[in-house]
Coordinates of N, CA and C in Angstrom, one line a residue:
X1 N 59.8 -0.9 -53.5 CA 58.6 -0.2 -53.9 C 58.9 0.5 -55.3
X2 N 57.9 0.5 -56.3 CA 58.1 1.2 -57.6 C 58.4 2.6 -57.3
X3 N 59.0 3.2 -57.6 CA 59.1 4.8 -57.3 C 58.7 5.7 -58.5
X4 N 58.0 5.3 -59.6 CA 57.8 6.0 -60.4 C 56.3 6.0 -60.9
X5 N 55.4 6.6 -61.4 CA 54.5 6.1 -62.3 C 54.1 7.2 -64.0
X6 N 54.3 6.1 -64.5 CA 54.2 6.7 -65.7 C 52.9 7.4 -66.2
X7 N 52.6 8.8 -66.7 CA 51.5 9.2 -67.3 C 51.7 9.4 -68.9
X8 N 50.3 8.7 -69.4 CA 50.7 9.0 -71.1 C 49.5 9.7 -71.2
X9 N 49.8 10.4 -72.1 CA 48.4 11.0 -72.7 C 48.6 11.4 -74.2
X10 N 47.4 11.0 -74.9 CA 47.6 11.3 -76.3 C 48.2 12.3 -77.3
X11 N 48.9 12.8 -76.9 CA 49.0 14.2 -77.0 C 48.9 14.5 -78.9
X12 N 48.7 13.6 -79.4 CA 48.5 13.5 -81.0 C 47.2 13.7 -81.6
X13 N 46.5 13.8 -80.6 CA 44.9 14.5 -80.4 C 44.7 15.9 -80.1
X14 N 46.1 16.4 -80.0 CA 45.7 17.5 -79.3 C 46.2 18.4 -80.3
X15 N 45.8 19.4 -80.0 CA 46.2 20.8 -81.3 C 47.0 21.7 -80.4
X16 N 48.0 21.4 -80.0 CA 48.7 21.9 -78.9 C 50.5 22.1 -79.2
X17 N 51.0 23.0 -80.3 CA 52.4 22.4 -80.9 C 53.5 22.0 -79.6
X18 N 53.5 23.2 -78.6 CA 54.7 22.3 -77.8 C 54.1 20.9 -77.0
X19 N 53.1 20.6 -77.1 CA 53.0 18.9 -76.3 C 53.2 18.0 -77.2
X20 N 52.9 18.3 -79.2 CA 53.3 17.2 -79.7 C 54.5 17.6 -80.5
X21 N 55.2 18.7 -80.1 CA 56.3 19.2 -80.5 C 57.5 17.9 -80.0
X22 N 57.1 17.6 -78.5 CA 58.4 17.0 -77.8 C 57.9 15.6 -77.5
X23 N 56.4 15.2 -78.6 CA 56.0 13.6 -78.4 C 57.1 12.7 -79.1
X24 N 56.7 11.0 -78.6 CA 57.9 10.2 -79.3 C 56.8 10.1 -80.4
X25 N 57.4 9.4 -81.5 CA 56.6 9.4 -82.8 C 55.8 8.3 -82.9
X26 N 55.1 7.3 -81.4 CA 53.9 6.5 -81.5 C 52.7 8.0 -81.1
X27 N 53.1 9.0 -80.5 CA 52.2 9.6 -80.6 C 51.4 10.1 -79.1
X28 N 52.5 9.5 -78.1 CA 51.9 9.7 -76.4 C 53.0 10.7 -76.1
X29 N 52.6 10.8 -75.1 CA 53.7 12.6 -74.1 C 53.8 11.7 -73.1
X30 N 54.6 11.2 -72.4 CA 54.8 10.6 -71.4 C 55.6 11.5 -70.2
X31 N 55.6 11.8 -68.7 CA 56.2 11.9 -68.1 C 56.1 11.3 -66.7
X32 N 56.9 11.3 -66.3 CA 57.3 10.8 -65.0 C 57.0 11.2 -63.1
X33 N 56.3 10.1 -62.8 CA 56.3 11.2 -61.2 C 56.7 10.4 -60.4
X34 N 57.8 11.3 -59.9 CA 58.7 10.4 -58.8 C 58.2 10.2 -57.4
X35 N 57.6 9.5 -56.7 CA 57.0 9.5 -55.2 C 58.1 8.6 -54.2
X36 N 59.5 8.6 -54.3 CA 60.2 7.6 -53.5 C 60.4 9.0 -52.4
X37 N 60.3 9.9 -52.0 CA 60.7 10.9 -50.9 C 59.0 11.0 -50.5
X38 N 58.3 10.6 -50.8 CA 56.9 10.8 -49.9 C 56.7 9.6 -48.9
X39 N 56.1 10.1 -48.1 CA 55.4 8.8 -47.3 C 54.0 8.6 -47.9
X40 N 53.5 8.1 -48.7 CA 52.3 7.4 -48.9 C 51.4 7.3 -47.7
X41 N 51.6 6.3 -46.6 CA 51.0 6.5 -45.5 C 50.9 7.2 -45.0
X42 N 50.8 8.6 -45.2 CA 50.0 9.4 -44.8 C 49.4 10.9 -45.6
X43 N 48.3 11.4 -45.1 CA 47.4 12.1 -46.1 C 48.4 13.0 -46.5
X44 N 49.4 13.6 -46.0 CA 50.5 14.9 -46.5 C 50.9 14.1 -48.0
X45 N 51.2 12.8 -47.4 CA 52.2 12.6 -48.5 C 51.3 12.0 -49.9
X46 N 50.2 11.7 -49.8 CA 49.2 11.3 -50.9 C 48.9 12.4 -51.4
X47 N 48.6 13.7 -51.1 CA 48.2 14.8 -51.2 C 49.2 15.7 -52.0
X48 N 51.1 15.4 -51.5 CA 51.9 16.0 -52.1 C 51.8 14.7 -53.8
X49 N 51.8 13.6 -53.6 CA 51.3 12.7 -54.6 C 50.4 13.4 -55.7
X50 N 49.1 13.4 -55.2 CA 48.3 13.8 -56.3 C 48.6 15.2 -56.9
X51 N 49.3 16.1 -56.3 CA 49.3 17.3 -57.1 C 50.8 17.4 -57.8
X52 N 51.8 16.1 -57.9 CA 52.7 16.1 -58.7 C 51.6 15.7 -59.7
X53 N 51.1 14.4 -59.6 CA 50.0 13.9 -60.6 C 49.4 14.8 -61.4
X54 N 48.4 16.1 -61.3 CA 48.0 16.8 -61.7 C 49.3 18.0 -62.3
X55 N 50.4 18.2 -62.0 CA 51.0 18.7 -62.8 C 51.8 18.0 -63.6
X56 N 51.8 16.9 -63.6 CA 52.6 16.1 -64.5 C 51.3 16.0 -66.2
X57 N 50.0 15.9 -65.2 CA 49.2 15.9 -66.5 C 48.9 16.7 -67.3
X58 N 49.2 17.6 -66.5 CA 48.7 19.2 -67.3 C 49.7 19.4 -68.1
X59 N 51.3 19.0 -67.8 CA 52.0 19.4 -68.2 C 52.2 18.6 -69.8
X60 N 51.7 16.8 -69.4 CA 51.4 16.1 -70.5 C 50.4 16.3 -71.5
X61 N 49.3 17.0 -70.9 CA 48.0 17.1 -71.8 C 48.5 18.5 -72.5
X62 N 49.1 19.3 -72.0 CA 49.5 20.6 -72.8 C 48.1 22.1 -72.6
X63 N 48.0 22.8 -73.1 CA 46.7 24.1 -73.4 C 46.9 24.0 -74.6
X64 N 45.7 24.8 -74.9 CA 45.2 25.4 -76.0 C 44.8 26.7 -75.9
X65 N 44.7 27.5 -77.0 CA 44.5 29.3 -77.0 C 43.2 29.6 -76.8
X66 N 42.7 30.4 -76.1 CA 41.5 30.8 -75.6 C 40.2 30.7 -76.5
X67 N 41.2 31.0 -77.9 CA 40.2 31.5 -78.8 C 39.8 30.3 -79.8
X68 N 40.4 29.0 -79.3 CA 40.4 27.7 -79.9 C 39.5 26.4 -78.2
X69 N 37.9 26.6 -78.8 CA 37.1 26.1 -78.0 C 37.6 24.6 -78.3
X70 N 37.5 24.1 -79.7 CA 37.8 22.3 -79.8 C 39.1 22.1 -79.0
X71 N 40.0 23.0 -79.1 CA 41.4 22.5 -78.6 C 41.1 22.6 -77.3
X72 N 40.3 23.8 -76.2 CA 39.8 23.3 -75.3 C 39.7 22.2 -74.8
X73 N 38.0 21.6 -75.4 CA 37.9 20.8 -74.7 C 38.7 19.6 -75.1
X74 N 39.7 19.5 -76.4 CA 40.5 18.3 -76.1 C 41.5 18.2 -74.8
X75 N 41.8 19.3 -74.6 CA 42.8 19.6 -73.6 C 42.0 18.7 -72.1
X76 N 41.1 19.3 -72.1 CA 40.2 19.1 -70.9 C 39.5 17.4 -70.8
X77 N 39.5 17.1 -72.2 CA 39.5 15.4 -73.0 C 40.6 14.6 -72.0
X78 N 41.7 15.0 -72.7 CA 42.8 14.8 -72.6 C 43.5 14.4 -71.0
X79 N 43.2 15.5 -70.0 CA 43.1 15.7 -69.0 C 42.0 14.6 -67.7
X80 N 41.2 14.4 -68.2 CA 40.4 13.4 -67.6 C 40.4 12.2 -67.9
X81 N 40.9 11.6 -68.9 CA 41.4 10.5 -69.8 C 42.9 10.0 -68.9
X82 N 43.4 10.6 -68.4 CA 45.0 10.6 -68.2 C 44.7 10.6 -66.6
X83 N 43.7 11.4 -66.2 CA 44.0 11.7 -65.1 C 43.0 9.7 -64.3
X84 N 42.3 9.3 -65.1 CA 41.3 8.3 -65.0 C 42.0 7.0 -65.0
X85 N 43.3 6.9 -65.8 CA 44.0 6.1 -66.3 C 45.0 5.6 -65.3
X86 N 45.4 6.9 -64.8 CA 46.5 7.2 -64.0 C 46.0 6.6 -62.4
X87 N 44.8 7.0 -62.2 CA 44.1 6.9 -61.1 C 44.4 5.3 -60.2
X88 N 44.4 4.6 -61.0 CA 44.9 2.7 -61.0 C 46.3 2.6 -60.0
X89 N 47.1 3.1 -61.0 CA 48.6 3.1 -60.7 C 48.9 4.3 -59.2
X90 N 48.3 5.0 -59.1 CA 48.3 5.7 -57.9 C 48.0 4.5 -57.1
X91 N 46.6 4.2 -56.6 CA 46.1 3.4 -55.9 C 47.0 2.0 -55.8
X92 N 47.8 1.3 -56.9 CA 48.6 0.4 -56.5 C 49.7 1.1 -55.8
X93 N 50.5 2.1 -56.2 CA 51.7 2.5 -55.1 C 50.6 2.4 -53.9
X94 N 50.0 3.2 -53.6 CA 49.6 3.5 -51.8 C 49.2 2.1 -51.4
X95 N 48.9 0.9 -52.3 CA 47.8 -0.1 -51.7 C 49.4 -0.8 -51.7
X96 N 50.2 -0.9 -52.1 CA 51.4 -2.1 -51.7 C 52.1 -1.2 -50.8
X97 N 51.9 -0.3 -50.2 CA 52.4 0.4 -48.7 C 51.7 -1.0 -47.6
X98 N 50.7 -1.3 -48.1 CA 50.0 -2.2 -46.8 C 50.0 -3.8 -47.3
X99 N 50.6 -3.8 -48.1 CA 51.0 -5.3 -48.4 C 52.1 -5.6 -48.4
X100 N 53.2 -4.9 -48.5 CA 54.6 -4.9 -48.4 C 55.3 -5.6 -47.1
X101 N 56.0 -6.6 -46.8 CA 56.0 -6.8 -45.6 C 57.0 -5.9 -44.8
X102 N 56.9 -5.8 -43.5 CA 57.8 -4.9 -42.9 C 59.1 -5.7 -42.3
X103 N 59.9 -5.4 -42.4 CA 61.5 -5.6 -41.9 C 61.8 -5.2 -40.8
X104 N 62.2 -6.3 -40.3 CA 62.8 -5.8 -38.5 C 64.6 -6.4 -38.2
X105 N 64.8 -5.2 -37.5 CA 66.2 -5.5 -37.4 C 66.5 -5.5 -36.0
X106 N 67.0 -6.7 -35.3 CA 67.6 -6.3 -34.1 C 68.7 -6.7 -33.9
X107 N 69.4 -6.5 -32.8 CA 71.1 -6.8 -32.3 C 71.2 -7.4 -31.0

């Protein structure tokens, strides 16, 4: 099973210096979310799932200062774009939980 899924988000859109401080130079923030210690099959572990997801995005999309509305809502751009994208690759880990075939071992 894939154990990783990748999140990019533009972060070259964003007016945010540490998110494009630590981008590669095509211009995405990529990080990583590891789901091989979850169980998928069931709602705990989908649920521990999505909220690495959401912090991996936030952590990808970056903030912006209170006092800076456009960087706002790029942030918040940013954030629903990633999180929409991302939404696919979720749904394939949990959907090859039920296509995968099962292994049996006896003696």
């Amino acid at each position: 099973m894939k154990t990783m899924l990748a999140l990019t988000a533009l972060a070259g859109a964003l007016y945010v210096a540490p998110a494009t401080a630590q981008s590669p130079a095509d211009g995405t923030n990529t990080r990583v979310v590891r789901y091989a210690d979850l169980d998928l099959g069931t709602e705990k572990g989908r649920d521990a799932l999505d909220r690495r997801i959401r912090v991996a995005v936030s952590a990808a999309c970056g903030t912006a200062s209170s006092v800076d509305p456009e960087g706002k809502r790029e942030v918040r751009r940013c954030k629903a774009d990633t999180l929409a994208h991302v939404a696919a690759q979720r749904d394939q880990a949990i959907a090859s939980l039920q296509t995968a075939p099962t292994l049996l071992a006896s003696q």
